[in-house]
Amino acid sequence: MREAIIRLRYRYWPDHWLGEILSKRWTETAIPVFVLLIVGFWLSQSIHNFLSLASLADTARQACEIGFISLGMALVVIVGGIDLSVGSMFALTDFCALFTLDVLGWPVPLVAAATVVCGMLLGAVNGILIGYLRLRAFITTLITLIIYRSAFDLLIQRYSNDIAAAFPDFPSWDFVGNGTVLGVPSVAILYIAVAIFGHIFLTRLRPGWHVTAIGGSRRSAYNSGVAVRRTIALCYVASGALTAVGALFFAARLGTVGGDIGVGLEITVLTATVLGGITLGGGRGSVAKSLVGTLIVLLIINGLTTLNARGGVNRIVLAGILLTAAIVDIRWLKNRSRIISKVYVSPTYLALPEPPATEIGGGGPFEQNDKLRSVSLIGLGRIEAPEDVILDRHDNLYAGSRHGDIIRFFPPDYERMEVFAHIGGQPLGMAFDRKDNLYVCIGGMGLYRIAPDGKVEKATDETNRSLYSVNDDSRLRLADDLDITDSGLVFFSEATVRYEMDEWPIDGLEARGNGRIICYDTNTGKTHTVLRGLKFPNGICVASDGQSILFAETWGCSVKRYWFDGPKKGAVETVIDNLPGYPDNINLASDGNYWLAVVGMRSPALDLAWKMPSFRLRMAKRVPGDEWLFPNINTGCVVKFNEAGKILESYWDLKGVNHPMITSMREHRGYLYLGGIANNRIGRYKLERANPNFVQYEKRWGKQ
Amino acid sequence: MKRFRITQQEIVFVVFAALFVFCSLFLKGFLTSANILALLQNVSVLGILGLAMAIVVIGGGIDISLIAALAVPPGLVLQMVQDGHSLSSSIVVAFAIAIAFGLVNGWLIAYAEVPSLFATLASGIFLAGLGQAFLFRVEVVQWSDGMAGFDRLGQASVFGVPMPIILLAATCLAVAFLLRRTRWGAYIYAVGDNRAAARVTGIPTRPIIVLQYVLAAVIGCFAGLVLAASVNSMPTRIFNSTLIYDVILVVVLGGIGLSGGRGGVVNVILGTLLIGTMLNGMTIMNLSYAAQNLVKGVVLLAAVIADTFINPRNEETAQQGDI
Amino acid sequence: MTSLSKWTCAGLMAAGIAAAASSGVFAAEQGLNEPFQAKFRADLSGKTIAFVPVAMGFDLTEGWWAGLKKELKPYGIKFELRDPNWNTNAGAQAVTSLVTEKPAVMVIHNPDVQTYAKLLKRAEDAGIYVVQINMGSAYRSSAFVGANWIEIGERDTEAVVNACKGKSNKIAIVQGAVSAAASAYTLRGVSNVLAKHPEITVVSSQAADWDAAKAKGITQTVLKQHPDLCGIVGFWDGMDIGTAAAVKEAGLTGKVFLATSGGGEHRGACDLVKTGAFDLDLSYDVPTQAAQMAGTIKWLLSSTDAKPGAVKGSEYTTLIPITKANADAPGTCWNLDELKKEAGE
Amino acid sequence: MSDIILSLEKATKLYSGVPAIEDVDFELRRGEIHALVGENGAGKSTLTKVMAGVVTLTSGAMKIDGAEASPGTPLEARNLGVAMVFQENSLVPTMTVAQNLFLGQERFYNRLRGINIAAQQFLQSLNFDVPPTAIVGSLGAAKKQMVEIARAVLHNAKMIIFDEPTAALTPEERKYFFDLVRDLKHRGVSIVFISHALEEALILADRITVLRDGKKIVTDDASKFDRARIVQAMVGRDLSHTLYGVKKTTVRPAGERVLTIQNLKMAPMVKNNSLSIFAGQITGVFGLVGAGRTETFKIVAGIMKRDFFYGGDVILRDKPVRYRVPAPAVKAGVAYVTEDRKIEGFFETATIARNIYLGLLAKFPGGRALLSQRDQSASSADWVKRLNVRAIGDAAKVIELSGGNQQKVVIAKSLVQEPDLIIFDEPTRGVDVGAIVEIHELINRLADAGKAVVVISSYLPEILGLSDRILVSRQGKVVEEFSALEATEEKIMYAAIH
């Protein structure tokens, strides 16, 4: 009963999402967003028409005006500076708009252009001083704040009466100030457009990268060839321009050049920027953060005002929320990576039946023996980590190595060897196609093709992103083994989508179906995922019927069959359900049966632990990683099974002296060639009763 | 190589001297002892605030909440006396509030690790709001009879020297003594110079940071009392003004780098004198307030630009997050 | 008669009449039914008045708010307060959101002549009466209640000019914030008078931004250079505390004539005139302004034809000059605490 | 096409009038691996920065492919085919690995998934296991170095300059790096590399140039050099017998047990670490970068905090302690001499005397509120003499000193606190050879005086030359202990890796 509950809980509750969601970069903004939601909820409860369209539109107008300025400030802060002069620039550009409209009588488009240019010029002063003359941003913009403000004061002394006297009546001007499109204020539409562009700009466009790089490390950016000074200067120009856009809408809405326009605006904007999570000092920040920060600050100020709160109360509440949010946010950012490392590993429930007996004298197909004692060794000490071995029509033997090479041994004695091709990564599974191209699964890289002349080509490194996956699973992390169908489809397994190449054992601790089988079509060059949720899918072999593949699920201790064609297309069926160890590669035998490598034997301790997810969770949290309970992968065997999944025979090397580990095997002209990922040798075992002329790919596709 | 360098401090001194000579030569009534005293008196509160800011900036932070500390506790003194409490108990309460405020600031920055700019920005708003909402009935807290005699703090003079100047000088001496002669002063410099190194050396960095903000709040409160005494009221609306920017200018212009660990009381005095001379000269010239600001800004900008040209910074020496 | 005593008398009389009436006449027989009062009550009850000051927390706005409540609360009127706390943008936002919330009346204290102008027009178009107090905007709404700044400037300056007769004829002007309407209009009043008095020289005319400390600094410098100054025109008593402190510090109290203006709250006005800090403080008597607003609102709400936007009128406040002569007299100044108490706050 | 890809003639670079390199002639052949060796401040970095366009020559000429060239920015240099891997990490810590890799040659619009996959392909093809989506700031030193190297290779430069490329790499990764460099060489790319590990220069380089005090001393084929000749050229005198002296034949016996660590944990760096430290001897702690050595001892000194739950114990002289800040640890007689003196070593704008005096004050405030000028000058004069700190004057700021003298000031600042347990973390990193000898002598004297001394180092000769007892750390815990008598380089290295 209890076990059933545990099973159901782990089957349906996606524990692993927590760690994956937290690993997303946008969760850095989680706290500000959370605060925004709380504030929004609280206001919608206390102000009865808070969520009405009219009220939201009113809020949006002001929020977007400030939002433009916040965007500019965000840009400047991300580039590693600060712009205190925004308030004064706001006032001056507001004046510029109204002066050109009311006093000079310019048409509205020209007014808009003039205002933005005015903002850019004001920003350019900052930009030149800070970017090119290398003045300190804080002190410089503090001084320009004073200068611009006094210039504004002098100007309105002279012109405020002229502006006050005019009541401009242009429909286009009113549209800028109060117009809506489908109920959305004009300013919001422009803001959304600018924000979307800003997001793309910062994350994907070259100048945006440069901005982030300069903020993150000025010297690194310079060394990378970024035009540091120009970029910084342009950021201040952009800040000026964005401020001018905000001021233009403000001018159109209210038409005022009152003396305290923009006073203290820099504080509001800076508060919004920091609250949104954009770090002073540079390098970190996004458009979304800027928006969230702006909304929080404005909602609090306006909401409390609407709730009849006096100015003082308003300030207390605002400051209280700001400080609380800042403290929580700092804790969060500080501990986020630690939390992720604690929660990313999320073991799940896996119950395996009692394994079949393997003891000597226990009988059964798995009974241990010492047949592999007599293997002869190839390339001892000269090769590292040959996970898979393969032989071509000319009896050449190929094996991958840890250094990313494909090594070729020459017959007849396989003493002579050469680096056939260098790819990098970790070559795992291999298979030949009809034209003798060697396809290789490279852990960490994907699927590669090596032409007979040794030329390396990438076949695929990307598949379609699945809809419900939190992690972006389009990147191939651990392509493992493959086989090729007659019609040119390459089926290959990816062992796990949650861990990188060098962390694969952790996947064994989780024992979740994190793996998948992917199909690469050599005819179209397209790649798509065919099966998901497999427990470390490993070996793949096209079955004799040519319509299905057999694949091994390592942590599932099972072999399954998947029909990619024919009447049962799409179906999956279990072939062997309870192996005594962890299956690895599968290959054809000369008699029409299949070879299966068993990489390691199950242990009662891990079998038990797999039924106790919370135990493994505690272990992952408290015990250092190298002392975790991992699947045992050092002794194993080779078994032969038939189409129905019946085990026919098994080959063991009990002492493990000669050939300690087996991850793969190939039958070729009466010999069985053995590979092992932890080995420094290749084994060669003389099979009795085997077809001495069996060449796997000749049998499949005929002689050439 | 060293001796060709002129520090920002020296540039500011040169600018100040030039301005002073200029004003003396061309402005009638500038170079009179009465006017010089007026000049000093006008900037004495700014100077005291500058000293408070200097302590924090030398310690590697910044205190935007200084104006709140200037306005609220002294305002409370006036309000409490108005409501019939005794002057002495009111002053005790005010300083207690200032100390508590400094402790909160320090805690936020040293222990909760909120960046000082943001922490003091918010805490300043909080204190101002607290005063506005609960402590004062109106924003300008008026003098009342119970305060009799206290106005000497702002309006009396000793041997012809107005009291605020004497208080500024006294604060200068006290702060200079603290920074130069005491252990805690040495610690403040150490923390501002390299907080990580100070920590590893075994200096109690967090308490020292708290100490800075407490000192700043207390000095700010003191400046507020001087201000209130000299204008016979506490206009708490001063919080909304841009006074804090002037304070930062005095400190930074004087040559105390925002990166911390550098500078001292001399720099504050220099910065204060420069600002004071400029404002006084322009007041004599009867320039409007806006025009005064404009000129002030341009002169400051010139000083900063001159500094950059004389001490150029390049990509090699640029610091990270150097704002 | 000063306003405070006036109200007290009125209150007492009303109470007396009511007491007499209830115990006497009406108990005896049924009287004549007054035909309009029921409608008047119905027109007022349940209506909302929204007040948008520049900021709460100083004598003027607190006084208006308390005065309005005191007058109108008994009629079942509801009150909304939007305190932008010196932030023009927040104020504009408050007015904007009020337009959608549709209170019956908005009482607006403009930060300058323009910011709210468009919004106020929108409000009246949407059927909301707008009453502007003390600081007008470029838009003329149903009613403006407030001081005549030009008159204030003129009367203050005249007083200073008079005081200067036979003296140095040097005066100084301490302005508020240059962009504020109150300051600009007052300055116009000052120049109107000065135009008639060419013998007067203005040695300094600077803006202190409504800031006492700045006013003190400016005045100090001016006094150091012109110790023979005979008068100062100040623009607001809250700021001129600083001006007065400078004068006192220079030991010129009584020698330099300081004229200013303000809301007439006793601590900020009468007390300071008594101590000699100010020689003249023109008071626009906030409770009276509040009462006038309340009267206007009653009329607007109960009238049948005065639709929002259809009528436009002004009520300029009658100024009370506070000098040593009347500073002690009861009713010259008013007391904020008492007014608040009467308003039930 | 000539055989010389880059040449410098009479290259001189003055910093504020002081020559960093002076009249250096240098030639780089096509497809050669050229090692630059020299002490700190010998001008290696300046020389390479000139080539990479980071600084421009004051006088002299540089030719690239026979044509006069003076790149003013790294970008110009790269357009000329010169790429550089900087010593001070030049990655942007806030960007992802993939972004860093392509920074500088990104397209105008970059598809994030596309660059992630391309970056992974490229990194894996060099056998560098670095996830492309990771933020660089969160990576360890070794992985950062890999990204840095990968970036230089990605640029397809004609010549690549590596400044201390292998410092943070494990031997495994170092092997990959050597293969990579040889592979580049075969492709005709010229390599300049700076290394402190002279063995690397001898193994890898075709030619070696030795610099001293900004001047070129000698350039010759690597086969004509041996260790002694390089050191002699570097230092100008024969130091081979004093530097990293011959294998120890006697060891100091263990005194009282001063420090015991049991099951110490700090995720993710320290994992159930246990060890003991004894008085009167030097305990060397060897391990690769990232083996958790520094973190373990920083926890002891209160600089870092152990895990809150199940964090293990630190026992100082039979008393369990748990310092949350360093101050109480200092008071208890624990001193930690940092490996990164610029970040947490000294006060850069303060004088030497003030630096040392601050150390004294922090340990012995003893109710003294006022500073004593006399104490300050006395303590500093004493230690400046004992450690032989060379400075221009008393008022010299520490930032203006050479690396070795800076290190001595940092040591003096700790020793003035009279600690019983002294932890030296990489005591000779970035220190010139002469000063190394002095610092080693000092460490030996401390142990002779009965102090418990810990020396953390990733340089085997230093560990072997100094230690009486050697602990080997791997993946967050001590895995092996040797007596200095039985230890060999092979044994230690084996323990550190396997």
mmCIF file of C-alpha atoms in Angstrom, chain A residues 25 200 203-207 209-210 212-213 216-217 219-226 282-284 338 342 402-404 422-425 443-446 448 458 461-462 465 472 474-477 500-502 622 624-627, chain D residues 54 72-75 78 86 88-96 99 102-104 106-113 115-117 120-121 124-125 127 129 131-133 135 143 151 172 175-176 265-267 271-272 307 310 475 477:
data_model
loop_
_atom_site.group_PDB
_atom_site.id
_atom_site.type_symbol
_atom_site.label_atom_id
_atom_site.label_comp_id
_atom_site.label_asym_id
_atom_site.label_seq_id
_atom_site.Cartn_x
_atom_site.Cartn_y
_atom_site.Cartn_z
ATOM 1 C CA ARG A 25 18.086 32.081 -15.908
ATOM 2 C CA ILE A 200 16.026 40.810 -28.545
ATOM 3 C CA THR A 203 20.048 38.803 -25.701
ATOM 4 C CA ARG A 204 20.678 38.250 -29.375
ATOM 5 C CA LEU A 205 21.987 41.254 -31.221
ATOM 6 C CA ARG A 206 25.648 42.068 -31.440
ATOM 7 C CA PRO A 207 25.459 45.546 -29.867
ATOM 8 C CA TRP A 209 26.074 41.494 -26.392
ATOM 9 C CA HIS A 210 28.660 44.203 -26.370
ATOM 10 C CA THR A 212 26.438 43.120 -21.509
ATOM 11 C CA ALA A 213 30.072 42.265 -22.044
ATOM 12 C CA GLY A 216 30.274 42.240 -17.059
ATOM 13 C CA SER A 217 33.942 42.950 -17.501
ATOM 14 C CA ARG A 219 38.643 44.755 -19.764
ATOM 15 C CA SER A 220 37.478 41.451 -21.182
ATOM 16 C CA ALA A 221 35.203 43.256 -23.557
ATOM 17 C CA TYR A 222 38.043 45.477 -24.680
ATOM 18 C CA ASN A 223 40.300 42.500 -25.169
ATOM 19 C CA SER A 224 37.592 40.785 -27.173
ATOM 20 C CA GLY A 225 37.662 43.657 -29.583
ATOM 21 C CA VAL A 226 34.535 45.478 -28.443
ATOM 22 C CA GLY A 282 26.790 46.113 -14.582
ATOM 23 C CA GLY A 283 26.570 43.010 -16.657
ATOM 24 C CA ARG A 284 23.277 41.727 -15.332
ATOM 25 C CA ARG A 338 23.418 26.202 -3.932
ATOM 26 C CA LYS A 342 20.732 20.529 -3.807
ATOM 27 C CA ARG A 402 38.811 8.996 -24.928
ATOM 28 C CA HIS A 403 40.727 11.667 -26.778
ATOM 29 C CA GLY A 404 38.138 11.913 -29.456
ATOM 30 C CA HIS A 422 39.915 12.887 -35.015
ATOM 31 C CA ILE A 423 36.584 14.269 -33.947
ATOM 32 C CA GLY A 424 36.862 15.194 -30.302
ATOM 33 C CA GLY A 425 34.349 14.424 -27.615
ATOM 34 C CA GLY A 443 29.086 11.844 -26.362
ATOM 35 C CA GLY A 444 28.634 15.566 -25.872
ATOM 36 C CA MET A 445 28.557 16.311 -29.572
ATOM 37 C CA GLY A 446 26.005 14.308 -31.477
ATOM 38 C CA TYR A 448 29.048 12.283 -36.914
ATOM 39 C CA LYS A 458 28.666 16.402 -38.672
ATOM 40 C CA ASP A 461 23.653 17.832 -33.323
ATOM 41 C CA GLU A 462 20.128 19.024 -32.725
ATOM 42 C CA ARG A 465 12.576 20.569 -28.733
ATOM 43 C CA ASP A 472 15.853 22.938 -23.649
ATOM 44 C CA SER A 474 17.079 20.199 -28.466
ATOM 45 C CA ARG A 475 20.809 19.993 -27.846
ATOM 46 C CA LEU A 476 22.265 16.479 -27.914
ATOM 47 C CA ARG A 477 24.148 15.862 -24.707
ATOM 48 C CA GLU A 500 26.164 16.453 -19.354
ATOM 49 C CA MET A 501 28.542 13.873 -20.718
ATOM 50 C CA ASP A 502 30.778 13.755 -17.637
ATOM 51 C CA ARG A 622 24.356 14.915 2.559
ATOM 52 C CA PRO A 624 29.686 13.794 -1.152
ATOM 53 C CA GLY A 625 29.095 12.831 -4.760
ATOM 54 C CA ASP A 626 31.883 10.315 -5.047
ATOM 55 C CA GLU A 627 30.460 8.276 -2.196
ATOM 56 C CA VAL D 54 46.681 45.766 -25.798
ATOM 57 C CA GLY D 72 46.249 49.735 -31.286
ATOM 58 C CA THR D 73 43.506 47.487 -30.015
ATOM 59 C CA PRO D 74 43.085 43.755 -29.570
ATOM 60 C CA LEU D 75 40.600 43.883 -32.415
ATOM 61 C CA ARG D 78 43.112 39.923 -34.254
ATOM 62 C CA PHE D 86 45.238 36.490 -21.123
ATOM 63 C CA GLU D 88 44.099 37.629 -15.885
ATOM 64 C CA ASN D 89 40.973 35.955 -16.991
ATOM 65 C CA SER D 90 39.453 37.904 -19.814
ATOM 66 C CA LEU D 91 36.042 36.333 -19.951
ATOM 67 C CA VAL D 92 32.850 38.177 -19.159
ATOM 68 C CA PRO D 93 31.618 36.559 -15.955
ATOM 69 C CA THR D 94 27.974 37.461 -16.454
ATOM 70 C CA MET D 95 27.600 35.872 -19.865
ATOM 71 C CA THR D 96 27.256 32.247 -20.824
ATOM 72 C CA GLN D 99 28.397 33.872 -25.594
ATOM 73 C CA PHE D 102 31.753 33.859 -29.781
ATOM 74 C CA LEU D 103 32.130 37.333 -28.310
ATOM 75 C CA GLY D 104 34.046 39.489 -30.727
ATOM 76 C CA GLU D 106 29.371 37.114 -33.171
ATOM 77 C CA ARG D 107 26.994 37.751 -35.990
ATOM 78 C CA PHE D 108 24.624 40.675 -35.913
ATOM 79 C CA TYR D 109 21.759 38.402 -34.947
ATOM 80 C CA ASN D 110 22.594 35.357 -32.867
ATOM 81 C CA ARG D 111 20.210 32.472 -32.428
ATOM 82 C CA LEU D 112 20.770 31.366 -28.845
ATOM 83 C CA ARG D 113 20.134 27.686 -29.441
ATOM 84 C CA ILE D 115 25.313 29.298 -30.630
ATOM 85 C CA ASN D 116 24.839 26.952 -27.698
ATOM 86 C CA ILE D 117 25.028 23.929 -29.934
ATOM 87 C CA GLN D 120 29.238 22.639 -27.399
ATOM 88 C CA GLN D 121 30.459 21.083 -30.623
ATOM 89 C CA GLN D 124 33.812 18.953 -27.093
ATOM 90 C CA SER D 125 35.936 18.703 -30.192
ATOM 91 C CA ASN D 127 37.612 17.554 -25.280
ATOM 92 C CA ASP D 129 33.791 19.348 -20.784
ATOM 93 C CA PRO D 131 28.384 23.109 -20.555
ATOM 94 C CA PRO D 132 27.779 25.906 -23.076
ATOM 95 C CA THR D 133 24.819 27.376 -21.244
ATOM 96 C CA ILE D 135 27.320 31.339 -16.720
ATOM 97 C CA LYS D 143 36.816 25.454 -16.894
ATOM 98 C CA ARG D 151 38.183 31.045 -27.720
ATOM 99 C CA GLU D 172 44.692 15.339 -17.738
ATOM 100 C CA LYS D 175 47.678 16.777 -21.700
ATOM 101 C CA TYR D 176 44.755 17.712 -23.907
ATOM 102 C CA LYS D 265 31.537 19.990 4.573
ATOM 103 C CA MET D 266 30.892 22.965 2.401
ATOM 104 C CA ALA D 267 28.952 22.323 -0.761
ATOM 105 C CA LYS D 271 33.200 17.045 1.090
ATOM 106 C CA ASN D 272 33.544 15.253 4.436
ATOM 107 C CA ASP D 307 27.485 23.920 5.701
ATOM 108 C CA TYR D 310 25.856 18.258 9.014
ATOM 109 C CA GLN D 475 37.679 16.375 -4.833
ATOM 110 C CA LYS D 477 38.842 15.861 0.868
#
